[in-house]
Amino acid sequence: MTRALGTLILLACALGAGSAGAADRIAAVRVWPAQDYTRITIEADRPIRHELLLVKNPERLVLDLDGVDFASVQQEIADKVLPGDPYIAQMRAGRYKPGVVRVVLDLKTEVQPQIFMLKPVGEYGHRLVLDVYPLVPVDPLMALLQRSELKAGAAGQETAPAPATAPEPGPALPGPDRTARPPVARMLTIVIDAGHGGEDPGATGRRGSREKHITLVISKKLKAIIDAEPNMRAVLTRDGDYFIPLQVRVQKARRVKADLFVSVHADAFVKPHARGSSVFALSERGATSTAAKWLAKRENDADLIGGVNLDVKDRYLAMTLADLSLTAQITDSLKLAKAVLSELGGVNALHKRDVEQAGFAVLRAPDVPSILVETAFISNPEEERRLNDEAYQEKMAQAIFKGIKRYFKKNPPLAKSTLAANQFTD
C-alpha cells in the first residue's frame, strides 16, 4: 500500500467527538461539480474524524474517515461523480485498517484542496466539506474578454475604448449628476447573480420547487436577452447548481468591472397568501421595514447553510469591505431598482410599490450599482406554479432587462479604461 501511494503530502487532519463504540453511518454524500471548483460534502450525525492526503503520479486525493460505517460510505458515493466533472474522474472506497474507511478520488488534473467541518444548521447535520480547486484559479475576466471578442467579431465591430485620459475607475463617490453626462460608446457589463445554489437550496415551495433552480433558469434567460444586445454582455456568478459565498459573488462583479449587479431570488413567507414581486437596494442605516430586515438576514444566512471555510482569508476581502463611501452606489442602485420595479409591475402584482432597502451582503460592491429582485413568492402556491412556467420566466427576464435599459437611458454610463487594463493586480 505504501509503495502504491508514493509521496504523501499531509494537507489536513481534524479530530471530532468520534464514537468509541459502533461505527457511525454516513447520512449523505453530495457532489457539486463546477468550473470554479468541485465540492464534496459528507454528512453525519456527529463530527467526522478525518485525514486528507494529496498523492502524486497519478494525481489522487486520499481521504481517511475514522469511525464510520463502510457500507454506508460505499452506498452513498456510488455514481455520485458525473462524467463532466472538471476535476474528479471517479471516487471509490475501501477498508484501510480497522475502524478507518479510505475514500480515494482519482483526479483529472492537479488540484488545490481545502477541507473543513460545518456544524449542524437548518436541515443539515454535521458536514465534512472537501473543496477541490484547480491549481490555477478560473479567471472570470479572461473568460469575459474571450466571449466579448467573439461577440464583437460576429457583429463586425469592436468595443470602443475610452479616451486615453479617462481616469481609472475607483470607489463610487458623490459627484455631479450622472444624467448630465453624455453617453459613452462602450460595452456594458451586467453581472447576473442566481441566488443560492448547491448546498444552499434557498426557499422551497409547497410543490417542492427550489429557489436555487428557479433563480438559475430566470438568470440564464436574462443573460441570453442581454447578450443579444450589441452593446451589452452578461456574466453569471454561477451557471450551474453549486454554492458560491456571498463575498465571492461581489468579488466576481468587481473583477469584471461590472456596470450593474442584479441578484435574482424568489421570496418566501411563513403564510401562503403573501404574493408579489419586490426590488431591494442596499442600506447602511438600517432596513426600511421589518420585512426587509428579516429578508436581508435570511439571505445573508446563505453562507451558513451553503458552507464557508472561515479559515481562508480572501485577498479581495479587504478591498470589497473597505471603509469606502457607498453613497453614490446606493443612489444609483435606487434608480436602477425603481426602473426595474416599474417594469415588474406589468408582469406580476407588486408586493411593495416602493423600493425597499436593507443590509444585504451580496449588494455591497462599493463601485457597482446593485439590486436584489424577488421575482415572486415561491411559498404562494399560485406564484410557485407561475415561477415554474417557462413563459412567465421569460416575461420576468424581459421585465428586468427593460428596467436595465430604462436605467441606462436616464443614467448614461461613464467612461472606463479598457477592461483588460483595469483588472486587479497582485
Coordinates of C-alpha atoms in Angstrom, one line a residue, residues 37 45 65 79 89 98 102-103 145 149 164 211 214 217 279 281 318 326 342 353 402 408 419 425:
Y37 CA -14.4 24.2 -8.1
D45 CA -24.9 12.8 13.0
L65 CA -12.6 8.6 7.7
D79 CA -22.4 7.1 -9.1
A89 CA -12.6 11.2 -12.5
P98 CA -9.7 -1.4 11.5
R102 CA -10.4 5.2 2.9
V103 CA -12.0 7.2 0.1
L145 CA -12.7 39.1 -22.7
E149 CA -14.0 39.2 -28.7
A164 CA -6.5 57.8 -23.1
E211 CA -35.5 28.6 -5.2
I214 CA -35.8 28.9 -10.5
V217 CA -33.4 29.5 -15.1
V279 CA -36.9 45.0 -5.6
A281 CA -31.2 48.1 -2.7
A318 CA -10.3 44.0 2.4
L326 CA -21.4 53.8 -0.6
S342 CA -41.8 49.7 -12.6
R353 CA -44.9 49.6 -4.6
K402 CA -36.4 46.6 -19.8
F408 CA -29.2 53.4 -18.8
L419 CA -11.4 46.2 -19.4
T425 CA -3.0 43.4 -9.8

